Amino acid sequence: RRMAFERLGVLSHDVRSPLTSVLALVDSLRDGEQGNERNKALERGLDLIEQYAERSLHIGDQLMQLLRVETLPQVECVELDCLTLLENVCEQKDRMAKEAGVTLQLPVPDNAVPWVNGQADLLERALANLIDNAIKYSHRGGTVELSLVVQDGQAHCAVRDHGMGIAESDLAELFCHYGRLRHAPLDKAGAGLGLHLVKTVAVRHGGRIAAES
């Protein structure tokens, strides 16, 4: 019950907030400039409305994915090629990276490519969330480096960026329910769902996740 109320709180604040901004923007555009200046204001306003709508959809999608992972009776595991998983996710995120001016680097592993038992769609979603965050917090012209190694019979995948870094006080809560970076710029702040989803997917596969900065 407490968790349900927490999630309702997330929906109440993080989904309603962008919609409230959209309504305020609509009122502003109605009462704004006339002529050419009005056309420019409308163009800017439509761009902002698009951003607010995409944010609301993203939050709703993340919440539904998290609920799905947490309530699955069991993970449907099959043998998967880790390199192919990463290549698929990089292909999905290529456009986002280019628009942000960020390069994704995925070198071919020196040793044999690791195979794992897992559910492909869940693992791809978790990797996509990690790469999303790395791109979002990278500087234009930066690089996001992905690596894949086998240590002690386990596959280790790492996503590294060269952005603003994470404050030590934020690291402990990074993968918690609705954990947010308190020192992040406002335009990059998320709903605190994406990284918790990554942790949940990892744990349900018998793995773990960690962050360094």
PDB file of C-alpha atoms in Angstrom:
ATOM      1  CA  ARG A   1       0.000   0.000   0.000  1.00  0.00           C
ATOM      2  CA  ARG A   2       2.802   2.450   0.880  1.00  0.00           C
ATOM      3  CA  MET A   3       4.537   1.740  -2.447  1.00  0.00           C
ATOM      4  CA  ALA A   4       1.262   2.328  -4.294  1.00  0.00           C
ATOM      5  CA  PHE A   5       0.889   5.727  -2.638  1.00  0.00           C
ATOM      6  CA  GLU A   6       4.493   6.580  -3.528  1.00  0.00           C
ATOM      7  CA  ARG A   7       3.806   5.796  -7.179  1.00  0.00           C
ATOM      8  CA  LEU A   8       0.614   7.825  -7.143  1.00  0.00           C
ATOM      9  CA  GLY A   9       2.715  10.681  -5.796  1.00  0.00           C
ATOM     10  CA  VAL A  10       5.126  10.334  -8.689  1.00  0.00           C
ATOM     11  CA  LEU A  11       2.286  10.383 -11.198  1.00  0.00           C
ATOM     12  CA  SER A  12       0.651  13.313  -9.453  1.00  0.00           C
ATOM     13  CA  HIS A  13       3.757  15.492  -9.459  1.00  0.00           C
ATOM     14  CA  ASP A  14       5.883  14.429 -12.395  1.00  0.00           C
ATOM     15  CA  VAL A  15       3.110  13.867 -14.918  1.00  0.00           C
ATOM     16  CA  ARG A  16       0.921  16.789 -13.880  1.00  0.00           C
ATOM     17  CA  SER A  17       3.841  19.226 -13.697  1.00  0.00           C
ATOM     18  CA  PRO A  18       4.565  19.263 -17.460  1.00  0.00           C
ATOM     19  CA  LEU A  19       0.841  19.404 -18.233  1.00  0.00           C
ATOM     20  CA  THR A  20       0.448  22.411 -15.948  1.00  0.00           C
ATOM     21  CA  SER A  21       3.330  24.043 -17.835  1.00  0.00           C
ATOM     22  CA  VAL A  22       1.587  23.334 -21.143  1.00  0.00           C
ATOM     23  CA  LEU A  23      -1.616  25.032 -19.954  1.00  0.00           C
ATOM     24  CA  ALA A  24       0.325  28.065 -18.714  1.00  0.00           C
ATOM     25  CA  LEU A  25       2.150  28.242 -22.045  1.00  0.00           C
ATOM     26  CA  VAL A  26      -1.126  28.092 -23.997  1.00  0.00           C
ATOM     27  CA  ASP A  27      -2.509  31.003 -21.977  1.00  0.00           C
ATOM     28  CA  SER A  28       0.691  32.953 -22.560  1.00  0.00           C
ATOM     29  CA  LEU A  29       0.541  32.377 -26.327  1.00  0.00           C
ATOM     30  CA  ARG A  30      -3.094  33.444 -26.493  1.00  0.00           C
ATOM     31  CA  ASP A  31      -2.306  36.757 -24.828  1.00  0.00           C
ATOM     32  CA  GLY A  32       1.102  37.287 -26.447  1.00  0.00           C
ATOM     33  CA  GLU A  33       2.535  39.331 -29.285  1.00  0.00           C
ATOM     34  CA  GLN A  34       0.877  39.927 -32.643  1.00  0.00           C
ATOM     35  CA  GLY A  35       2.162  39.662 -36.228  1.00  0.00           C
ATOM     36  CA  ASN A  36       5.575  38.164 -36.942  1.00  0.00           C
ATOM     37  CA  GLU A  37       6.519  38.122 -33.275  1.00  0.00           C
ATOM     38  CA  ARG A  38       3.427  36.036 -32.559  1.00  0.00           C
ATOM     39  CA  ASN A  39       4.480  33.497 -35.193  1.00  0.00           C
ATOM     40  CA  LYS A  40       7.916  33.195 -33.615  1.00  0.00           C
ATOM     41  CA  ALA A  41       6.359  32.828 -30.156  1.00  0.00           C
ATOM     42  CA  LEU A  42       4.027  30.115 -31.471  1.00  0.00           C
ATOM     43  CA  GLU A  43       6.958  28.209 -32.952  1.00  0.00           C
ATOM     44  CA  ARG A  44       8.860  28.367 -29.663  1.00  0.00           C
ATOM     45  CA  GLY A  45       5.721  27.397 -27.787  1.00  0.00           C
ATOM     46  CA  LEU A  46       5.072  24.350 -29.957  1.00  0.00           C
ATOM     47  CA  ASP A  47       8.631  23.172 -29.360  1.00  0.00           C
ATOM     48  CA  LEU A  48       8.119  23.460 -25.602  1.00  0.00           C
ATOM     49  CA  ILE A  49       4.743  21.712 -25.736  1.00  0.00           C
ATOM     50  CA  GLU A  50       6.384  18.852 -27.628  1.00  0.00           C
ATOM     51  CA  GLN A  51       9.088  18.586 -24.942  1.00  0.00           C
ATOM     52  CA  TYR A  52       6.536  18.589 -22.103  1.00  0.00           C
ATOM     53  CA  ALA A  53       4.410  15.944 -23.848  1.00  0.00           C
ATOM     54  CA  GLU A  54       7.434  13.720 -24.489  1.00  0.00           C
ATOM     55  CA  ARG A  55       8.452  14.028 -20.833  1.00  0.00           C
ATOM     56  CA  SER A  56       5.001  12.956 -19.626  1.00  0.00           C
ATOM     57  CA  LEU A  57       4.940   9.997 -22.025  1.00  0.00           C
ATOM     58  CA  HIS A  58       8.449   8.984 -20.955  1.00  0.00           C
ATOM     59  CA  ILE A  59       7.535   9.019 -17.259  1.00  0.00           C
ATOM     60  CA  GLY A  60       4.401   6.976 -17.876  1.00  0.00           C
ATOM     61  CA  ASP A  61       6.331   4.455 -19.968  1.00  0.00           C
ATOM     62  CA  GLN A  62       9.082   4.092 -17.345  1.00  0.00           C
ATOM     63  CA  LEU A  63       6.548   3.560 -14.582  1.00  0.00           C
ATOM     64  CA  MET A  64       4.681   0.896 -16.561  1.00  0.00           C
ATOM     65  CA  GLN A  65       7.938  -0.885 -17.404  1.00  0.00           C
ATOM     66  CA  LEU A  66       8.996  -0.831 -13.748  1.00  0.00           C
ATOM     67  CA  LEU A  67       5.667  -2.271 -12.617  1.00  0.00           C
ATOM     68  CA  ARG A  68       5.957  -4.977 -15.276  1.00  0.00           C
ATOM     69  CA  VAL A  69       9.464  -6.025 -14.190  1.00  0.00           C
ATOM     70  CA  GLU A  70       8.568  -6.037 -10.496  1.00  0.00           C
ATOM     71  CA  THR A  71       5.425  -8.125 -10.968  1.00  0.00           C
ATOM     72  CA  LEU A  72       6.708 -10.710 -13.462  1.00  0.00           C
ATOM     73  CA  PRO A  73       6.256 -14.185 -11.925  1.00  0.00           C
ATOM     74  CA  GLN A  74       9.630 -15.125 -13.384  1.00  0.00           C
ATOM     75  CA  VAL A  75      12.127 -13.903 -15.959  1.00  0.00           C
ATOM     76  CA  GLU A  76      11.913 -15.899 -19.182  1.00  0.00           C
ATOM     77  CA  CYS A  77      15.582 -16.643 -19.805  1.00  0.00           C
ATOM     78  CA  VAL A  78      17.191 -17.754 -23.050  1.00  0.00           C
ATOM     79  CA  GLU A  79      20.831 -17.733 -24.152  1.00  0.00           C
ATOM     80  CA  LEU A  80      21.783 -14.269 -25.395  1.00  0.00           C
ATOM     81  CA  ASP A  81      24.858 -12.816 -27.086  1.00  0.00           C
ATOM     82  CA  CYS A  82      25.810  -9.766 -24.957  1.00  0.00           C
ATOM     83  CA  LEU A  83      27.563  -7.978 -27.815  1.00  0.00           C
ATOM     84  CA  THR A  84      24.485  -8.230 -30.030  1.00  0.00           C
ATOM     85  CA  LEU A  85      22.366  -6.823 -27.189  1.00  0.00           C
ATOM     86  CA  LEU A  86      24.669  -3.818 -26.863  1.00  0.00           C
ATOM     87  CA  GLU A  87      24.827  -3.286 -30.632  1.00  0.00           C
ATOM     88  CA  ASN A  88      21.020  -3.288 -30.810  1.00  0.00           C
ATOM     89  CA  VAL A  89      20.728  -0.687 -28.056  1.00  0.00           C
ATOM     90  CA  CYS A  90      23.450   1.499 -29.592  1.00  0.00           C
ATOM     91  CA  GLU A  91      21.553   1.439 -32.869  1.00  0.00           C
ATOM     92  CA  GLN A  92      18.374   2.514 -31.067  1.00  0.00           C
ATOM     93  CA  LYS A  93      20.197   5.392 -29.340  1.00  0.00           C
ATOM     94  CA  ASP A  94      22.254   6.532 -32.327  1.00  0.00           C
ATOM     95  CA  ARG A  95      19.887   9.358 -33.276  1.00  0.00           C
ATOM     96  CA  MET A  96      19.636  10.628 -29.697  1.00  0.00           C
ATOM     97  CA  ALA A  97      23.430  10.641 -29.421  1.00  0.00           C
ATOM     98  CA  LYS A  98      23.894  12.511 -32.711  1.00  0.00           C
ATOM     99  CA  GLU A  99      21.332  15.151 -31.760  1.00  0.00           C
ATOM    100  CA  ALA A 100      23.210  15.665 -28.485  1.00  0.00           C
ATOM    101  CA  GLY A 101      26.577  15.833 -30.282  1.00  0.00           C
ATOM    102  CA  VAL A 102      27.773  12.721 -28.432  1.00  0.00           C
ATOM    103  CA  THR A 103      29.686   9.749 -29.858  1.00  0.00           C
ATOM    104  CA  LEU A 104      28.868   6.204 -28.772  1.00  0.00           C
ATOM    105  CA  GLN A 105      31.894   3.909 -28.679  1.00  0.00           C
ATOM    106  CA  LEU A 106      31.535   0.130 -28.515  1.00  0.00           C
ATOM    107  CA  PRO A 107      34.844  -1.640 -29.120  1.00  0.00           C
ATOM    108  CA  VAL A 108      34.768  -5.326 -29.994  1.00  0.00           C
ATOM    109  CA  PRO A 109      35.853  -7.365 -26.934  1.00  0.00           C
ATOM    110  CA  ASP A 110      39.389  -8.794 -27.095  1.00  0.00           C
ATOM    111  CA  ASN A 111      38.278 -12.155 -25.725  1.00  0.00           C
ATOM    112  CA  ALA A 112      35.330 -14.367 -26.578  1.00  0.00           C
ATOM    113  CA  VAL A 113      31.982 -12.576 -26.581  1.00  0.00           C
ATOM    114  CA  PRO A 114      30.091 -13.441 -23.367  1.00  0.00           C
ATOM    115  CA  TRP A 115      26.731 -15.173 -23.506  1.00  0.00           C
ATOM    116  CA  VAL A 116      24.196 -14.857 -20.708  1.00  0.00           C
ATOM    117  CA  ASN A 117      20.842 -16.317 -19.771  1.00  0.00           C
ATOM    118  CA  GLY A 118      18.316 -13.534 -19.764  1.00  0.00           C
ATOM    119  CA  GLN A 119      15.190 -11.924 -21.154  1.00  0.00           C
ATOM    120  CA  ALA A 120      16.280  -9.833 -24.125  1.00  0.00           C
ATOM    121  CA  ASP A 121      13.673  -7.053 -23.961  1.00  0.00           C
ATOM    122  CA  LEU A 122      14.308  -6.413 -20.264  1.00  0.00           C
ATOM    123  CA  LEU A 123      18.093  -6.348 -20.646  1.00  0.00           C
ATOM    124  CA  GLU A 124      17.868  -4.076 -23.683  1.00  0.00           C
ATOM    125  CA  ARG A 125      15.599  -1.713 -21.751  1.00  0.00           C
ATOM    126  CA  ALA A 126      18.024  -1.583 -18.828  1.00  0.00           C
ATOM    127  CA  LEU A 127      20.997  -0.900 -21.129  1.00  0.00           C
ATOM    128  CA  ALA A 128      18.980   1.748 -22.982  1.00  0.00           C
ATOM    129  CA  ASN A 129      18.264   3.559 -19.706  1.00  0.00           C
ATOM    130  CA  LEU A 130      21.954   3.591 -18.805  1.00  0.00           C
ATOM    131  CA  ILE A 131      22.933   4.935 -22.230  1.00  0.00           C
ATOM    132  CA  ASP A 132      20.102   7.506 -22.069  1.00  0.00           C
ATOM    133  CA  ASN A 133      21.509   8.883 -18.825  1.00  0.00           C
ATOM    134  CA  ALA A 134      25.072   8.874 -20.131  1.00  0.00           C
ATOM    135  CA  ILE A 135      24.062  10.851 -23.223  1.00  0.00           C
ATOM    136  CA  LYS A 136      21.885  13.247 -21.245  1.00  0.00           C
ATOM    137  CA  TYR A 137      24.668  14.176 -18.833  1.00  0.00           C
ATOM    138  CA  SER A 138      27.455  14.324 -21.436  1.00  0.00           C
ATOM    139  CA  HIS A 139      28.819  17.550 -22.865  1.00  0.00           C
ATOM    140  CA  ARG A 140      28.358  18.240 -26.584  1.00  0.00           C
ATOM    141  CA  GLY A 141      31.339  16.741 -28.371  1.00  0.00           C
ATOM    142  CA  GLY A 142      31.745  14.144 -25.625  1.00  0.00           C
ATOM    143  CA  THR A 143      31.970  10.377 -25.792  1.00  0.00           C
ATOM    144  CA  VAL A 144      30.008   7.586 -24.138  1.00  0.00           C
ATOM    145  CA  GLU A 145      32.127   4.457 -23.879  1.00  0.00           C
ATOM    146  CA  LEU A 146      30.642   0.989 -23.535  1.00  0.00           C
ATOM    147  CA  SER A 147      32.679  -2.028 -22.523  1.00  0.00           C
ATOM    148  CA  LEU A 148      31.998  -5.716 -22.188  1.00  0.00           C
ATOM    149  CA  VAL A 149      34.270  -8.165 -20.337  1.00  0.00           C
ATOM    150  CA  VAL A 150      34.088 -11.532 -18.607  1.00  0.00           C
ATOM    151  CA  GLN A 151      35.430 -11.792 -15.056  1.00  0.00           C
ATOM    152  CA  ASP A 152      35.124 -14.826 -12.793  1.00  0.00           C
ATOM    153  CA  GLY A 153      32.627 -16.413 -15.146  1.00  0.00           C
ATOM    154  CA  GLN A 154      30.327 -13.376 -15.158  1.00  0.00           C
ATOM    155  CA  ALA A 155      29.610 -10.834 -17.890  1.00  0.00           C
ATOM    156  CA  HIS A 156      30.351  -7.228 -16.904  1.00  0.00           C
ATOM    157  CA  CYS A 157      28.920  -4.390 -18.965  1.00  0.00           C
ATOM    158  CA  ALA A 158      29.958  -0.803 -18.244  1.00  0.00           C
ATOM    159  CA  VAL A 159      28.677   2.526 -19.561  1.00  0.00           C
ATOM    160  CA  ARG A 160      31.002   5.479 -19.013  1.00  0.00           C
ATOM    161  CA  ASP A 161      30.542   9.157 -19.805  1.00  0.00           C
ATOM    162  CA  HIS A 162      32.690  12.225 -19.231  1.00  0.00           C
ATOM    163  CA  GLY A 163      29.986  14.607 -18.104  1.00  0.00           C
ATOM    164  CA  MET A 164      29.377  16.558 -14.917  1.00  0.00           C
ATOM    165  CA  GLY A 165      29.870  13.596 -12.594  1.00  0.00           C
ATOM    166  CA  ILE A 166      27.773  12.542  -9.608  1.00  0.00           C
ATOM    167  CA  ALA A 167      28.123  14.019  -6.147  1.00  0.00           C
ATOM    168  CA  GLU A 168      29.206  11.476  -3.523  1.00  0.00           C
ATOM    169  CA  SER A 169      26.064  12.220  -1.518  1.00  0.00           C
ATOM    170  CA  ASP A 170      23.928  11.158  -4.504  1.00  0.00           C
ATOM    171  CA  LEU A 171      25.692   7.871  -5.243  1.00  0.00           C
ATOM    172  CA  ALA A 172      24.144   5.954  -2.344  1.00  0.00           C
ATOM    173  CA  GLU A 173      20.580   6.695  -3.498  1.00  0.00           C
ATOM    174  CA  LEU A 174      21.191   6.589  -7.241  1.00  0.00           C
ATOM    175  CA  PHE A 175      19.352   3.296  -7.837  1.00  0.00           C
ATOM    176  CA  CYS A 176      16.698   3.697  -5.141  1.00  0.00           C
ATOM    177  CA  HIS A 177      12.976   4.185  -5.751  1.00  0.00           C
ATOM    178  CA  TYR A 178      12.549   7.688  -7.206  1.00  0.00           C
ATOM    179  CA  GLY A 179      16.141   8.586  -6.456  1.00  0.00           C
ATOM    180  CA  ARG A 180      17.132  11.875  -8.083  1.00  0.00           C
ATOM    181  CA  LEU A 181      20.395  13.731  -8.485  1.00  0.00           C
ATOM    182  CA  ARG A 182      20.031  16.629  -6.085  1.00  0.00           C
ATOM    183  CA  HIS A 183      22.895  18.475  -7.747  1.00  0.00           C
ATOM    184  CA  ALA A 184      21.721  17.955 -11.344  1.00  0.00           C
ATOM    185  CA  PRO A 185      20.651  20.898 -13.534  1.00  0.00           C
ATOM    186  CA  LEU A 186      16.865  21.364 -13.558  1.00  0.00           C
ATOM    187  CA  ASP A 187      16.619  20.730 -17.304  1.00  0.00           C
ATOM    188  CA  LYS A 188      18.180  17.276 -16.848  1.00  0.00           C
ATOM    189  CA  ALA A 189      16.329  16.151 -13.731  1.00  0.00           C
ATOM    190  CA  GLY A 190      14.307  12.966 -14.186  1.00  0.00           C
ATOM    191  CA  ALA A 191      11.523  11.255 -12.288  1.00  0.00           C
ATOM    192  CA  GLY A 192      13.884   8.839 -10.546  1.00  0.00           C
ATOM    193  CA  LEU A 193      12.467   5.757 -12.279  1.00  0.00           C
ATOM    194  CA  GLY A 194      15.002   4.846 -14.965  1.00  0.00           C
ATOM    195  CA  LEU A 195      17.947   3.759 -12.844  1.00  0.00           C
ATOM    196  CA  HIS A 196      15.753   1.922 -10.364  1.00  0.00           C
ATOM    197  CA  LEU A 197      14.379  -0.019 -13.330  1.00  0.00           C
ATOM    198  CA  VAL A 198      17.964  -0.891 -14.318  1.00  0.00           C
ATOM    199  CA  LYS A 199      18.678  -2.192 -10.811  1.00  0.00           C
ATOM    200  CA  THR A 200      15.441  -4.190 -10.730  1.00  0.00           C
ATOM    201  CA  VAL A 201      16.237  -5.855 -14.070  1.00  0.00           C
ATOM    202  CA  ALA A 202      19.765  -6.684 -12.903  1.00  0.00           C
ATOM    203  CA  VAL A 203      18.595  -8.178  -9.613  1.00  0.00           C
ATOM    204  CA  ARG A 204      15.877 -10.241 -11.288  1.00  0.00           C
ATOM    205  CA  HIS A 205      18.594 -11.724 -13.507  1.00  0.00           C
ATOM    206  CA  GLY A 206      20.764 -12.575 -10.496  1.00  0.00           C
ATOM    207  CA  GLY A 207      23.123  -9.672 -11.164  1.00  0.00           C
ATOM    208  CA  ARG A 208      23.966  -6.370  -9.546  1.00  0.00           C
ATOM    209  CA  ILE A 209      24.714  -2.786 -10.493  1.00  0.00           C
ATOM    210  CA  ALA A 210      27.101  -0.141  -9.162  1.00  0.00           C
ATOM    211  CA  ALA A 211      28.168   3.391 -10.027  1.00  0.00           C
ATOM    212  CA  GLU A 212      31.417   5.307  -9.649  1.00  0.00           C
ATOM    213  CA  SER A 213      32.206   8.973 -10.130  1.00  0.00           C
TER     214      SER A 213
END
